Coordinates of C-alpha atoms in Angstrom, one line a residue:
M1 CA -27.8 133.9 26.5
D2 CA -24.7 135.0 28.4
L3 CA -21.3 133.9 28.6
A4 CA -21.7 131.7 31.4
E5 CA -25.0 129.8 30.3
L6 CA -23.1 129.3 26.6
K7 CA -20.3 127.6 28.6
K8 CA -22.9 125.1 30.4
K9 CA -25.0 124.4 27.6
I10 CA -21.8 123.4 25.3
E11 CA -20.7 121.2 28.3
E12 CA -24.2 119.3 28.4
T13 CA -24.3 119.2 24.6
Y14 CA -20.7 117.9 24.0
A15 CA -21.3 115.6 26.8
D16 CA -24.4 114.2 25.1
W17 CA -22.6 114.1 21.9
E18 CA -19.6 112.2 23.3
E19 CA -21.8 110.0 25.3
N20 CA -24.5 108.8 22.8
Y21 CA -22.6 109.5 19.3
Y22 CA -18.8 109.3 19.8
K23 CA -18.5 106.6 22.0
K24 CA -20.9 104.2 20.9
T25 CA -19.5 104.7 17.0
V26 CA -16.2 103.9 18.4
E27 CA -17.4 100.6 20.0
R28 CA -18.6 99.4 16.6
F29 CA -15.8 100.8 14.3
P30 CA -12.5 101.5 16.7
E31 CA -10.7 104.1 15.4
R32 CA -7.4 103.5 13.4
Q33 CA -5.1 103.9 16.4
P34 CA -5.8 103.8 20.1
E35 CA -4.2 107.6 20.8
F36 CA -3.6 110.5 18.3
T37 CA -0.4 112.8 18.9
T38 CA 1.3 115.6 16.9
P39 CA 5.4 114.9 16.2
S40 CA 5.6 116.6 19.3
F41 CA 3.8 113.9 21.4
T42 CA 1.1 116.6 22.2
K43 CA -2.3 114.4 22.9
I44 CA -5.1 115.6 20.2
K45 CA -8.4 115.3 21.6
P46 CA -11.2 113.6 19.2
L47 CA -12.9 117.2 19.0
Y48 CA -12.6 120.6 19.7
T49 CA -15.4 122.9 21.0
P50 CA -15.7 126.8 22.2
D51 CA -14.8 125.0 25.5
D52 CA -11.0 125.2 24.3
Y53 CA -11.1 128.4 23.5
S54 CA -11.9 131.2 25.5
P55 CA -13.2 134.6 23.3
E56 CA -13.3 136.5 26.5
N57 CA -9.5 136.8 26.1
Y58 CA -9.8 137.8 22.1
V59 CA -8.6 141.2 22.6
E60 CA -5.6 140.3 25.1
E61 CA -4.1 137.3 23.5
I62 CA -5.3 137.1 19.6
G63 CA -5.9 140.8 18.9
Y64 CA -5.3 142.0 15.9
P65 CA -2.3 141.6 13.0
G66 CA 0.3 144.5 13.6
R67 CA -0.8 145.1 17.1
Y68 CA 0.6 143.5 20.5
P69 CA 0.7 141.1 21.1
F70 CA 1.3 140.3 17.3
T71 CA -0.3 136.8 17.8
R72 CA -2.3 137.4 14.2
G73 CA 1.1 139.0 12.3
V74 CA 3.6 141.2 12.6
Q75 CA 2.0 143.7 9.6
P76 CA -1.7 145.2 9.8
T77 CA -2.3 143.6 6.1
M78 CA 0.2 140.8 6.0
Y79 CA 0.1 139.0 2.4
R80 CA -2.4 141.3 1.2
G81 CA 0.0 144.2 1.3
R82 CA 3.1 142.6 0.4
L83 CA 3.8 138.4 0.0
W84 CA 6.5 137.1 2.2
T85 CA 10.4 137.2 0.7
M86 CA 10.7 133.6 -1.4
R87 CA 14.6 132.5 -0.8
Q88 CA 16.3 129.5 -1.8
Y89 CA 18.9 128.5 0.2
A90 CA 21.8 128.0 -2.3
G91 CA 25.6 127.7 -2.5
F92 CA 28.2 125.2 -3.9
G93 CA 31.4 124.9 -5.4
T94 CA 33.2 128.3 -6.3
A95 CA 31.8 131.6 -6.3
R96 CA 31.3 131.7 -9.6
E97 CA 29.5 129.0 -9.8
S98 CA 27.3 129.9 -7.2
N99 CA 27.0 133.2 -8.6
E100 CA 25.3 131.5 -11.9
R101 CA 22.7 129.8 -9.7
Y102 CA 21.7 132.8 -7.8
R103 CA 21.2 135.2 -10.9
Y104 CA 19.2 132.1 -12.7
L105 CA 16.9 131.9 -9.3
L106 CA 16.0 135.7 -9.0
S107 CA 15.3 135.6 -13.2
Q108 CA 12.9 133.0 -12.0
G109 CA 11.0 135.3 -9.6
Q110 CA 13.2 134.9 -6.2
M111 CA 13.0 137.8 -4.4
G112 CA 16.0 137.7 -2.0
L113 CA 19.6 135.6 -2.2
S114 CA 19.8 132.8 1.0
V115 CA 23.6 132.0 1.0
A116 CA 24.9 128.5 2.1
F117 CA 28.6 128.7 2.6
D118 CA 31.1 125.5 2.8
L119 CA 32.1 123.9 5.9
P120 CA 35.5 125.5 6.1
T121 CA 34.3 128.9 5.9
Q122 CA 31.5 128.0 8.2
I123 CA 34.4 127.3 11.0
G124 CA 36.9 130.0 9.8
Y125 CA 39.1 128.0 7.7
D126 CA 40.8 128.8 4.3
S127 CA 40.3 126.5 1.9
D128 CA 44.5 125.5 1.7
D129 CA 44.3 124.6 5.2
P130 CA 44.5 120.7 6.1
M131 CA 41.2 120.9 8.1
A132 CA 39.3 121.5 4.8
L133 CA 40.8 118.7 2.6
G134 CA 37.6 117.0 1.0
E135 CA 35.1 119.6 2.4
V136 CA 35.7 122.5 0.0
G137 CA 32.8 123.8 -1.9
K138 CA 30.7 120.7 -0.7
V139 CA 27.9 121.9 1.2
G140 CA 28.0 125.6 0.2
V141 CA 30.3 128.0 -1.5
A142 CA 33.8 128.5 -0.6
I143 CA 34.8 132.0 0.5
D144 CA 38.1 132.5 1.1
T145 CA 38.8 136.5 0.7
L146 CA 36.8 139.6 -0.5
A147 CA 38.1 138.4 -4.0
D148 CA 35.5 135.3 -3.7
M149 CA 32.9 137.8 -2.2
E150 CA 33.0 140.2 -5.2
I151 CA 32.7 136.9 -7.7
L152 CA 30.0 135.6 -5.7
L153 CA 28.0 139.3 -6.0
D154 CA 28.8 139.8 -9.3
Q155 CA 25.9 141.6 -11.5
I156 CA 23.3 141.7 -8.4
P157 CA 22.2 144.7 -7.3
L158 CA 23.0 144.9 -3.8
D159 CA 20.8 147.9 -2.7
K160 CA 17.6 145.8 -4.3
V161 CA 18.1 142.5 -3.4
S162 CA 18.1 141.5 0.4
T163 CA 20.3 139.0 1.4
S164 CA 20.6 136.2 4.2
M165 CA 23.5 134.3 4.9
T166 CA 23.8 131.5 7.0
I167 CA 27.0 131.9 9.1
N168 CA 27.6 132.2 12.8
A169 CA 31.1 131.8 14.4
P170 CA 32.7 134.0 11.5
A171 CA 29.7 136.2 10.8
S172 CA 31.3 139.5 11.5
V173 CA 34.0 138.4 8.7
L174 CA 31.3 137.7 6.0
L175 CA 29.3 140.4 7.0
A176 CA 32.3 142.7 7.1
M177 CA 33.1 141.5 2.9
Y178 CA 29.3 142.1 2.1
I179 CA 29.7 145.7 3.1
A180 CA 33.0 146.1 1.4
V181 CA 31.4 144.5 -2.1
A182 CA 28.8 147.0 -1.4
E183 CA 31.0 150.0 -1.1
K184 CA 32.9 148.6 -4.3
Q185 CA 29.3 148.8 -6.2
G186 CA 28.7 152.1 -4.7
V187 CA 25.6 151.3 -2.5
S188 CA 25.9 152.9 0.9
K189 CA 25.4 151.3 3.7
D190 CA 22.1 152.4 4.9
K191 CA 20.9 150.8 1.7
L192 CA 21.7 147.5 2.4
S193 CA 19.1 144.9 3.5
G194 CA 19.4 141.1 4.8
T195 CA 20.2 139.1 7.4
I196 CA 23.2 137.2 8.7
Q197 CA 22.4 134.5 11.0
N198 CA 25.1 135.2 13.8
D199 CA 23.4 132.8 16.5
I200 CA 26.2 131.1 18.3
L201 CA 24.5 129.5 21.2
K202 CA 22.6 127.3 19.0
E203 CA 25.9 125.9 17.5
Y204 CA 26.8 124.5 21.0
V205 CA 23.3 122.9 21.3
A206 CA 22.7 121.3 18.4
R207 CA 25.1 122.2 14.7
G208 CA 28.5 122.5 16.1
T209 CA 29.9 125.2 13.6
Y210 CA 31.3 126.8 16.7
I211 CA 35.0 128.6 16.6
F212 CA 35.4 130.5 20.0
P213 CA 34.1 129.8 23.6
P214 CA 30.6 131.0 24.6
K215 CA 32.1 134.6 26.4
P216 CA 33.7 136.0 23.4
S217 CA 31.2 134.8 20.9
M218 CA 28.7 136.9 22.5
R219 CA 31.0 139.4 22.7
L220 CA 31.4 139.5 18.6
I221 CA 27.5 139.5 18.3
T222 CA 27.1 142.3 20.4
D223 CA 30.0 144.2 18.6
I224 CA 27.6 143.7 15.4
F225 CA 24.7 144.8 17.2
K226 CA 26.2 148.1 17.8
Y227 CA 27.6 148.5 14.8
C228 CA 24.7 147.7 13.1
S229 CA 22.4 149.9 15.0
A230 CA 24.6 153.2 14.0
E231 CA 25.9 152.0 10.5
I232 CA 23.1 149.6 8.6
P233 CA 19.6 150.3 10.0
K234 CA 18.1 147.5 7.6
W235 CA 20.3 144.9 8.4
N236 CA 18.8 142.1 10.6
T237 CA 21.9 141.8 12.9
I238 CA 21.2 138.0 14.1
S239 CA 18.5 135.1 13.0
I240 CA 17.6 133.5 16.1
S241 CA 17.7 129.7 14.9
G242 CA 15.1 127.6 16.3
Y243 CA 15.5 125.6 12.8
H244 CA 18.6 123.6 14.2
I245 CA 17.2 122.8 17.1
R246 CA 14.3 121.0 15.5
E247 CA 16.3 119.1 13.4
A248 CA 18.2 117.7 16.2
G249 CA 15.0 116.4 17.0
S250 CA 13.4 118.9 19.4
T251 CA 9.3 119.1 20.3
A252 CA 7.5 122.4 18.8
A253 CA 7.2 123.7 22.3
Q254 CA 11.4 122.9 23.0
E255 CA 11.6 124.9 19.5
V256 CA 10.1 127.9 21.2
G257 CA 11.1 127.5 24.4
F258 CA 14.8 126.9 23.5
T259 CA 14.8 129.8 20.6
L260 CA 13.5 132.3 22.9
S261 CA 15.8 131.7 25.7
D262 CA 18.6 132.1 23.2
G263 CA 17.1 135.4 22.1
I264 CA 16.6 136.1 26.0
A265 CA 20.4 135.8 26.3
Y266 CA 21.4 137.8 23.1
V267 CA 19.2 140.8 24.1
E268 CA 20.5 140.9 28.3
A269 CA 24.2 140.7 26.6
A270 CA 23.2 143.6 24.6
I271 CA 21.8 145.3 27.1
N272 CA 24.9 144.6 29.7
S273 CA 27.4 145.8 26.8
G274 CA 25.4 149.7 27.4
L275 CA 22.7 149.2 24.3
N276 CA 19.2 150.3 24.7
V277 CA 16.6 147.9 24.3
D278 CA 14.9 149.6 21.8
D279 CA 18.0 150.7 19.8
F280 CA 18.9 147.0 18.6
A281 CA 15.7 144.9 19.2
G282 CA 14.0 145.9 15.9
Q283 CA 16.9 144.3 14.0
L284 CA 16.9 141.0 15.8
S285 CA 14.9 138.1 13.5
F286 CA 14.1 134.6 13.9
F287 CA 14.8 131.3 12.0
F288 CA 12.2 128.6 12.9
N289 CA 11.4 124.8 11.3
S290 CA 8.3 124.4 9.3
H291 CA 7.6 120.7 10.1
N292 CA 5.1 118.2 8.8
D293 CA 2.2 118.5 11.1
L294 CA 0.4 121.5 9.5
L295 CA -2.1 122.6 12.6
E296 CA 0.9 122.0 15.2
E297 CA 3.5 124.4 12.8
V298 CA 0.8 127.2 12.5
A299 CA 0.4 127.2 16.3
K300 CA 3.5 127.3 17.1
F301 CA 4.4 130.0 14.8
R302 CA 1.8 132.2 16.4
A303 CA 2.5 131.1 20.0
A304 CA 6.0 132.1 19.8
R305 CA 4.8 135.3 18.0
R306 CA 2.9 136.2 21.2
L307 CA 5.5 134.7 24.0
W308 CA 8.0 137.2 22.7
A309 CA 6.0 140.3 22.3
K310 CA 5.3 139.8 26.1
I311 CA 8.8 138.8 27.2
M312 CA 10.0 142.0 25.3
K313 CA 7.3 143.9 26.9
N314 CA 7.3 142.9 30.2
R315 CA 11.0 141.5 31.1
F316 CA 12.8 143.9 29.1
K317 CA 10.3 146.7 29.2
A318 CA 10.6 147.5 25.4
V319 CA 8.4 150.7 24.3
K320 CA 8.7 150.5 20.4
P321 CA 6.3 148.2 19.0
K322 CA 9.1 147.0 16.5
S323 CA 11.0 145.8 19.3
M324 CA 8.3 143.7 20.1
M325 CA 7.9 141.8 17.0
L326 CA 8.9 138.5 16.1
R327 CA 9.9 138.3 12.8
F328 CA 10.7 135.0 11.4
H329 CA 12.1 133.5 8.4
A330 CA 11.3 129.9 7.8
Q331 CA 12.9 126.8 6.2
T332 CA 10.6 123.3 5.4
A333 CA 12.4 120.6 7.5
G334 CA 15.4 119.0 6.0
S335 CA 15.1 116.0 8.3
A336 CA 11.7 115.2 7.1
L337 CA 13.2 114.7 3.5
T338 CA 13.4 111.3 2.6
A339 CA 15.8 109.3 0.5
Q340 CA 13.2 106.9 -0.3
Q341 CA 10.8 108.0 -3.1
V342 CA 12.1 111.7 -3.3
D343 CA 9.5 112.7 -5.5
N344 CA 7.1 112.4 -2.3
N345 CA 9.1 115.3 -0.8
I346 CA 7.4 117.3 -3.3
I347 CA 4.5 117.1 -1.1
R348 CA 6.0 117.3 2.1
V349 CA 7.6 120.2 1.3
A350 CA 4.5 122.1 -0.2
V351 CA 2.5 121.1 3.1
Q352 CA 5.6 122.7 5.4
T353 CA 5.1 126.0 3.0
L354 CA 1.5 125.8 4.0
A355 CA 2.2 125.6 7.5
A356 CA 4.9 128.4 7.4
T357 CA 2.4 131.0 5.0
L358 CA -0.4 130.2 7.6
G359 CA 1.5 131.2 10.3
G360 CA 2.4 134.4 9.0
A361 CA 6.5 133.9 7.8
Q362 CA 8.2 137.2 6.8
S363 CA 10.3 135.1 4.4
L364 CA 11.0 131.4 3.4
H365 CA 13.1 128.9 1.7
T366 CA 11.6 125.3 0.5
N367 CA 13.7 122.4 0.1
S368 CA 14.3 120.7 -2.8
R369 CA 13.2 117.0 -3.4
D370 CA 16.7 115.3 -3.9
E371 CA 18.0 116.9 -0.4
A372 CA 18.8 113.9 1.4
L373 CA 20.7 112.8 -1.4
A374 CA 22.9 116.0 -2.7
L375 CA 22.9 119.4 -3.2
P376 CA 19.9 120.1 -5.3
T377 CA 19.8 120.4 -9.0
E378 CA 18.5 123.0 -10.6
E379 CA 15.5 121.7 -11.6
S380 CA 14.5 120.3 -8.4
V381 CA 15.1 124.1 -7.2
K382 CA 12.6 125.4 -9.4
I383 CA 10.2 122.9 -8.2
A384 CA 10.7 124.2 -4.8
L385 CA 10.4 127.8 -5.6
R386 CA 7.5 127.0 -8.1
T387 CA 5.9 125.4 -4.6
Q388 CA 6.2 128.9 -2.9
Q389 CA 5.0 131.0 -5.9
I390 CA 1.5 128.4 -6.6
I391 CA 0.8 128.8 -2.7
A392 CA 1.4 132.7 -3.0
Y393 CA -1.0 133.5 -6.0
E394 CA -2.9 130.3 -6.6
S395 CA -4.2 129.1 -3.3
G396 CA -6.3 131.8 -1.9
V397 CA -4.3 131.3 1.5
T398 CA -2.8 134.8 1.4
N399 CA -6.4 136.8 0.4
T400 CA -6.8 137.2 4.5
I401 CA -4.7 137.6 7.2
D402 CA -4.5 134.6 9.9
P403 CA -7.2 132.6 8.2
L404 CA -7.1 129.8 10.9
A405 CA -7.6 132.0 13.7
G406 CA -10.6 131.2 16.0
S407 CA -10.3 127.1 15.1
Y408 CA -11.1 125.8 18.1
Y409 CA -8.1 123.4 17.8
V410 CA -5.5 125.8 16.6
E411 CA -6.5 128.6 19.9
S412 CA -6.0 125.6 21.9
L413 CA -2.7 124.1 20.4
T414 CA -1.6 127.9 20.5
N415 CA -2.2 128.3 24.3
Q416 CA -0.3 124.7 25.2
I417 CA 2.8 125.3 23.2
E418 CA 2.8 128.8 24.8
K419 CA 2.5 127.5 27.8
E420 CA 5.4 124.6 27.7
A421 CA 7.5 127.0 26.3
E422 CA 7.1 129.4 28.9
E423 CA 8.1 126.4 31.2
Y424 CA 11.1 125.7 29.6
I425 CA 11.9 129.4 29.8
K426 CA 11.6 129.5 33.6
K427 CA 13.7 125.9 34.0
I428 CA 16.6 127.9 32.0
D429 CA 16.0 130.8 33.9
S430 CA 16.5 128.9 37.2
L431 CA 19.8 127.4 35.7
G432 CA 21.2 130.8 35.3
G433 CA 20.3 131.3 31.9
M434 CA 20.7 129.6 28.6
V435 CA 24.8 129.8 28.6
S436 CA 24.6 127.9 31.8
A437 CA 21.9 125.5 30.8
I438 CA 24.3 124.7 27.7
E439 CA 27.1 124.2 30.1
L440 CA 24.8 121.8 32.0
G441 CA 23.7 120.2 29.4
Y442 CA 20.4 120.5 29.9
V443 CA 19.0 121.7 26.7
Q444 CA 21.2 119.0 24.8
T445 CA 19.7 116.4 26.9
E446 CA 16.1 117.1 26.5
I447 CA 16.4 117.5 22.6
Q448 CA 18.1 113.9 22.9
K449 CA 15.4 112.7 25.0
S450 CA 12.5 114.0 22.3
A451 CA 14.8 112.6 19.2
Y452 CA 15.0 109.4 20.6
K453 CA 11.4 108.9 21.4
Y454 CA 10.3 109.9 18.1
Q455 CA 13.1 107.6 16.4
Q456 CA 11.5 104.7 18.4
E457 CA 8.2 105.3 17.3
V458 CA 8.9 105.5 13.9
E459 CA 11.1 102.2 13.9
K460 CA 8.0 100.5 15.6
G461 CA 5.6 101.9 13.1
E462 CA 3.8 103.9 15.3
R463 CA 4.5 107.1 13.6
I464 CA 4.2 106.7 9.7
I465 CA 6.7 107.9 7.3
I466 CA 5.3 106.8 3.9
G467 CA 8.0 105.3 1.4
V468 CA 10.1 104.4 4.8
N469 CA 8.1 102.2 7.2
K470 CA 4.9 102.3 5.2
F471 CA 4.2 101.9 1.3
A472 CA 7.8 101.2 0.5
E473 CA 9.2 99.8 -2.5
R474 CA 12.4 98.6 -4.2
E475 CA 13.9 101.3 -6.1
E476 CA 16.6 101.1 -8.7
H477 CA 17.4 104.4 -10.1
K478 CA 17.8 108.0 -8.0
G479 CA 17.4 110.0 -10.9
K480 CA 19.8 113.1 -11.9
L481 CA 22.1 114.2 -8.7
L482 CA 24.0 117.5 -8.2
K483 CA 27.9 115.9 -7.9
I484 CA 30.4 118.8 -6.7
D485 CA 33.7 117.9 -9.3
E486 CA 37.0 117.4 -7.0
R487 CA 38.5 120.0 -9.0
V488 CA 36.7 122.3 -7.3
Q489 CA 39.2 122.3 -4.0
Q490 CA 42.4 122.9 -6.3
E491 CA 40.6 125.5 -8.4
Q492 CA 39.8 127.2 -5.3
I493 CA 43.4 127.0 -3.4
D494 CA 44.9 128.2 -6.8
F495 CA 42.8 131.4 -6.6
L496 CA 43.5 132.0 -3.1
R497 CA 47.2 131.4 -3.7
K498 CA 46.8 134.1 -6.3
I499 CA 45.2 136.6 -4.1
K500 CA 47.9 136.3 -1.5
S501 CA 50.6 136.9 -3.8
E502 CA 49.0 140.0 -5.2
R503 CA 47.9 141.5 -2.4
D504 CA 49.6 144.3 0.0
N505 CA 51.0 141.8 2.6
V506 CA 52.6 144.7 4.5
L507 CA 49.1 145.9 4.9
V508 CA 47.5 142.7 5.6
E509 CA 50.3 142.2 8.5
Q510 CA 49.3 145.3 9.7
K511 CA 45.7 145.1 9.7
L512 CA 45.5 141.8 11.1
K513 CA 48.2 143.2 14.0
E514 CA 45.8 146.0 14.7
L515 CA 42.6 143.2 14.9
K516 CA 44.9 141.5 17.5
T517 CA 45.5 144.1 19.9
A518 CA 41.7 145.7 19.4
A519 CA 40.6 141.7 20.6
E520 CA 42.7 142.2 23.7
T521 CA 40.9 145.8 24.7
D522 CA 37.2 146.2 24.6
S523 CA 37.3 147.7 21.5
N524 CA 34.2 146.9 19.1
L525 CA 35.6 144.5 16.8
M526 CA 34.1 145.2 13.4
P527 CA 35.5 148.5 12.1
Y528 CA 39.1 145.9 12.3
I529 CA 37.3 143.1 10.5
I530 CA 36.2 145.5 7.8
D531 CA 39.5 147.2 7.6
A532 CA 41.3 143.5 7.6
V533 CA 38.9 142.4 4.7
K534 CA 39.2 145.1 2.6
A535 CA 43.1 144.5 2.8
Y536 CA 42.0 140.8 1.3
S537 CA 43.0 139.0 4.5
S538 CA 41.4 135.9 4.3
I539 CA 39.0 134.6 6.8
G540 CA 41.1 131.8 8.1
E541 CA 44.0 134.6 8.8
I542 CA 41.0 136.6 10.7
C543 CA 39.7 134.1 12.5
N544 CA 43.1 132.7 13.6
T545 CA 44.1 136.1 14.7
L546 CA 41.1 135.7 17.0
R547 CA 41.9 132.0 18.0
S548 CA 44.8 133.4 19.4
V549 CA 43.4 136.0 21.9
F550 CA 40.0 134.2 22.5
G551 CA 41.1 130.2 22.0
E552 CA 38.8 127.7 20.5
Y553 CA 35.5 126.0 22.3
K554 CA 36.1 122.3 23.3
E555 CA 32.8 120.5 23.2
Q556 CA 31.3 118.6 26.2
V557 CA 30.0 115.0 25.9
I558 CA 26.5 115.0 27.2
I559 CA 25.6 111.4 28.7

């Protein structure tokens, strides 16, 4: 039987099943709801067949792991060879407190660090700045100078541990501090491995921790690309983030489309600055959300990988296979956590962890059960880490590569998400690229529409959230929560003042002046920032120096 005959037979037998079995059953016993959709509002058919999946396109569209278009994974052996890097996003209070948490997590089997910074650090203010009042050490660790970073990384071997730093606007400053600490440890730059998020475009869209306008921000990013491609070859210079786009309420296809459009903008900026695509593209990485709908998320990751490979090969003419690989870190969905019945979050995170691993993540952070209420306790963090370890070592899903490939539903959904994401990319291109689309408010508006529609469904009870709009119960006690002592702010301010009084302030002034002069030219700023950091200039002093040249971004209200 040839393919055409098989296709005809499937169509005929499906029509018979639908008419004589499915519809008759539904007439007698109606389904639970009139229509089934994913959280991204994609309609789900009652049954998927080979008619929804074209095996003749297998080699070109699905293929093999480690080979273009990388639909089935970026490594030939995937988790049969090496498991994903297990990270727990952590950081709170002072550098000393966070260092204790990091060393605890490493002792429990964590494979890499994932550093959370407090809000003042994220937007380039010192702990003693009036803008920092009440926020020091609250949502992450406070880092003011190299002295804090030295404490944060104390007794952590930087040549053996991969570190991810969730920092964007001042990413160059934190990377400079990391390099300086490594140097003090005697670790050469070529031995360092890790990632800085360094994705400023999504800050304008979804998160808000920006400092400078888009143009100088893009310059800082390309300066990092150039510096790291020459000096730190194992460092991922950017983690292009769809995570926060999804947290803001986007659909899965929007997460892929908008994230890859950000990636296109960064690649174009780097090429326009004089870099060859194959000299830096292998150091790009991505950061995605792993949400509740298990199969939609698996399809999303596979679609993103395939679409990025095509973009790099066809649009940017990349030649090296590594340049076409979409390598990604995933984090379970913070927006899916509920303050009600917090132990339910353990199950949600397990499902989301399964989605990330079945989707081929290179590293993963699992949220803790109590994060809808506070920063996680040590006990909660351990449960989150154990969730990854149980799936890795006990579930069996790591024993074969891309085990859901060939599922009629998963392949159909992969194709659909890729197609929808492509349409978003085409629309953004027609608006002049991602920066223009952001300035016009297109991206923000699309996300807002999706977020509003989803919340409406929740409030109407059309989308069930266990413990919130179904199976709710009265709770008297939330259990033990981590609270950040108010003394942290004063301790941090006192330490900062001590460092400023003991350092060579003449040298600091000199290095900041050199940085300002360089910012007024086309010089690569990374060497100047590293010099300023080594003199113990503070993050606020460095960012204020750049503010004096670049100005600050003012958010536009999108109506």
